[in-house]
Every structure is written in C-alpha cells, then in structure tokens.
Coordinates of C-alpha atoms in Angstrom, one line a residue:
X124 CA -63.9 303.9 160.8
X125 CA -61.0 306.9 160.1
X126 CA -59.3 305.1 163.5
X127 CA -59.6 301.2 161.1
X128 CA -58.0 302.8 158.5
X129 CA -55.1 304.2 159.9
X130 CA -54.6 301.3 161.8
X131 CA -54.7 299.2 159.0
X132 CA -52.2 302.1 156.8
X133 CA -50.0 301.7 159.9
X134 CA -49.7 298.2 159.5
X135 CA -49.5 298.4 155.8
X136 CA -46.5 300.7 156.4
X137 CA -44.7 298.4 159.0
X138 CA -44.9 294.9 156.8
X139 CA -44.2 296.7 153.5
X140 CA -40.9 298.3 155.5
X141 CA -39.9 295.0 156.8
X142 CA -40.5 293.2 153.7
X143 CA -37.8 296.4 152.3
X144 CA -35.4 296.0 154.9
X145 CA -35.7 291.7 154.3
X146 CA -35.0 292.2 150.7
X147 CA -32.3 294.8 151.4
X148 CA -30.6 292.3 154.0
X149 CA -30.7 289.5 151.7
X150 CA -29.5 291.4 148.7
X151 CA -26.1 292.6 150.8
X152 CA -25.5 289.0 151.2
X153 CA -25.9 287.9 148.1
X154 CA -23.1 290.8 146.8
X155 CA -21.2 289.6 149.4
X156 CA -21.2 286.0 148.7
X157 CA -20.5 287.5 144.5
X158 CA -17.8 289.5 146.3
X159 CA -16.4 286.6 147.4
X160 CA -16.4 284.4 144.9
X161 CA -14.9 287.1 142.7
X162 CA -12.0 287.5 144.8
X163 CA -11.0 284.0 144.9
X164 CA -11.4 283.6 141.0
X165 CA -8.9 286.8 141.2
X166 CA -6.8 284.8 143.5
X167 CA -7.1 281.2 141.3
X168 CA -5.7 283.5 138.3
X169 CA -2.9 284.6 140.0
X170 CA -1.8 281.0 141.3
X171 CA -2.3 279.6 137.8
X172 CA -0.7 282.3 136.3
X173 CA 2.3 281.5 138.8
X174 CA 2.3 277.7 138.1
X175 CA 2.7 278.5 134.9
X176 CA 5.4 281.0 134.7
X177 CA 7.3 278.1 137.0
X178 CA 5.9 275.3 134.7
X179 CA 7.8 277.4 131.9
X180 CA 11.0 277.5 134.2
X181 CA 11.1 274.0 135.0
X182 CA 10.7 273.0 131.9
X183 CA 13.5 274.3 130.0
X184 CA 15.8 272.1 128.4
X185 CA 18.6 273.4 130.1
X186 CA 16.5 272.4 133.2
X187 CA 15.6 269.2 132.3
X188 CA 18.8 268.3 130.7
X189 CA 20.3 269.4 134.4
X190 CA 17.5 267.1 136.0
X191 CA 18.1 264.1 133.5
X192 CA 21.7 264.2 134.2
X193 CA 21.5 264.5 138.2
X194 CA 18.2 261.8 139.0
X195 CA 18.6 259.8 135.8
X196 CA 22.0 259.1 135.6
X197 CA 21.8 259.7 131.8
X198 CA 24.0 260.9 129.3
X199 CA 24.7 261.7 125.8
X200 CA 25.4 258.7 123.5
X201 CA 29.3 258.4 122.7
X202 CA 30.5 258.2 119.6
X203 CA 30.9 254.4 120.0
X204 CA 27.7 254.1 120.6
X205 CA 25.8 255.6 117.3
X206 CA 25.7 252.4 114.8
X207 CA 27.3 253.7 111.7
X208 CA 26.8 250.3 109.6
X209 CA 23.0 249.1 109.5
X210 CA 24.2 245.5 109.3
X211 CA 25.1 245.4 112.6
X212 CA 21.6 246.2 114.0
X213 CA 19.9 243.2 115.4
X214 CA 17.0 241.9 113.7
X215 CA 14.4 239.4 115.5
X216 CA 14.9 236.4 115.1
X217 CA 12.6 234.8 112.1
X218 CA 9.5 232.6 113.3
X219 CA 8.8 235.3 116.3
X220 CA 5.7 237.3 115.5
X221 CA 4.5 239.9 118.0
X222 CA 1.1 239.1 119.4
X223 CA -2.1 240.6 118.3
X224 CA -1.8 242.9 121.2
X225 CA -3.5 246.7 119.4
X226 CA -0.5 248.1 122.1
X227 CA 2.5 247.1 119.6
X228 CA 2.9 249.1 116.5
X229 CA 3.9 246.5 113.8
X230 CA 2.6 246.7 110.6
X231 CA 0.1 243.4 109.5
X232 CA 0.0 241.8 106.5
X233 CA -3.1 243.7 105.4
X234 CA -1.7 246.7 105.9
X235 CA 1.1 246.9 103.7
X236 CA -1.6 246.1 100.5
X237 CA -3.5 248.8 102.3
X238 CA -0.4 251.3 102.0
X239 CA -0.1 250.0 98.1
X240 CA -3.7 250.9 97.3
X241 CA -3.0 254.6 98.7
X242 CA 0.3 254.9 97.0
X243 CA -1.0 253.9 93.5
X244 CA -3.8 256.8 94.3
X245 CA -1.8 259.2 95.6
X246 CA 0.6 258.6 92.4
X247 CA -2.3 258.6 90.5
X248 CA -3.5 261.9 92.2
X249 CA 0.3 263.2 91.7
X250 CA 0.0 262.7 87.7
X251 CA -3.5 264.1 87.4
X252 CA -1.9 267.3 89.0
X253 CA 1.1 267.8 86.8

C-alpha cells in the first residue's frame, strides 16, 4: 500500500511538472510573439513618422510651385491676362441650361426663393438683435 502511494505521488509529481514546464513553454512564446509585434508597431511609428516629415517637405509651396513649374508647364497669369472689365467675360449663351446632373453646381430656380426665405429670417434675426 506505502509502495501505491509513492508510486502514485511520483506520478503526481511528473504530470504536474510537465504540465509546469508546458505552460512555461507556451507562455515564452506568447511574450515572444507580444515581443514581436511590439517591435514592429515601434518600427510602423518610425516609418510613418518619416513619411510624414517628407509629406511636410514635399509639400511646401515652394516645392510644389517648383514641381508645377517643371511637370506642368504652368505659370503665373500675366498682366494681360487678369480681366479688368467684367463686360468682357463670356456669358453662356441664353436657351443653354446645364442638365440636371447633382455634379454641376448651378443654382435652380427653387433655390434662389429658398435663399430669399433665409435672408428675410436672417434680417429678421439681425433686427431682433439690435
């Protein structure tokens, strides 16, 4: 009977110190796999925080107005260019409507009684105040 119960102690022993070393092994890998994963979101802070410094740098407007000048070909409007009498703008010709499209930003013809309605409120508002 004393011999049973050492045997089974012994083999108590043994499982419970595999099951320890198991759980020991398993938790290294997990902090190891944390590890990880914490170095590379050091790593993914460090690129962004590059990109954006060289975001910043590329975006100057010296930069772009460099850019603009050497891939777009564009330049400054001259003096001849800037319409100084508003009679000479060209207006569309009458009987062309733009299309219903909700892409073109024209004003309807409800929208202008619209606009009324909230001026004569907000001029209402306006005297109330004062």
């Amino acid at each position: 009977m004393r011999r049973m119960i050492t045997i089974c102690a012994a083999v108590t022993a043994l499982a419970s110190g595999a099951a320890v070393l198991q759980l020991k092994l398993a938790v290294q890998e997990k902090a190891e796999i944390v590890e990880a994963l914490a170095q590379q979101i050091h790593e993914d802070r460090e690129a962004i925080r590059v990109l954006e410094a060289e975001w910043a740098f590329l975006t100057t407007p010296r930069s772009l107005q460099e850019k603009s000048i050497r891939f777009l070909a564009l330049m400054p409007p001259s003096a001849e260019q800037v319409v100084t009498d508003i009679t000479r703008i060209p207006f569309r010709p009458k009987g062309i409507e733009a299309g219903e499209d909700p892409g073109v930003l024209l004003p309807t013809k409800a929208q202008p009684e619209e606009n009324k309605k909230h001026d004569k409120t907000d001029k209402d508002r306006k005297g109330q105040s004062l």
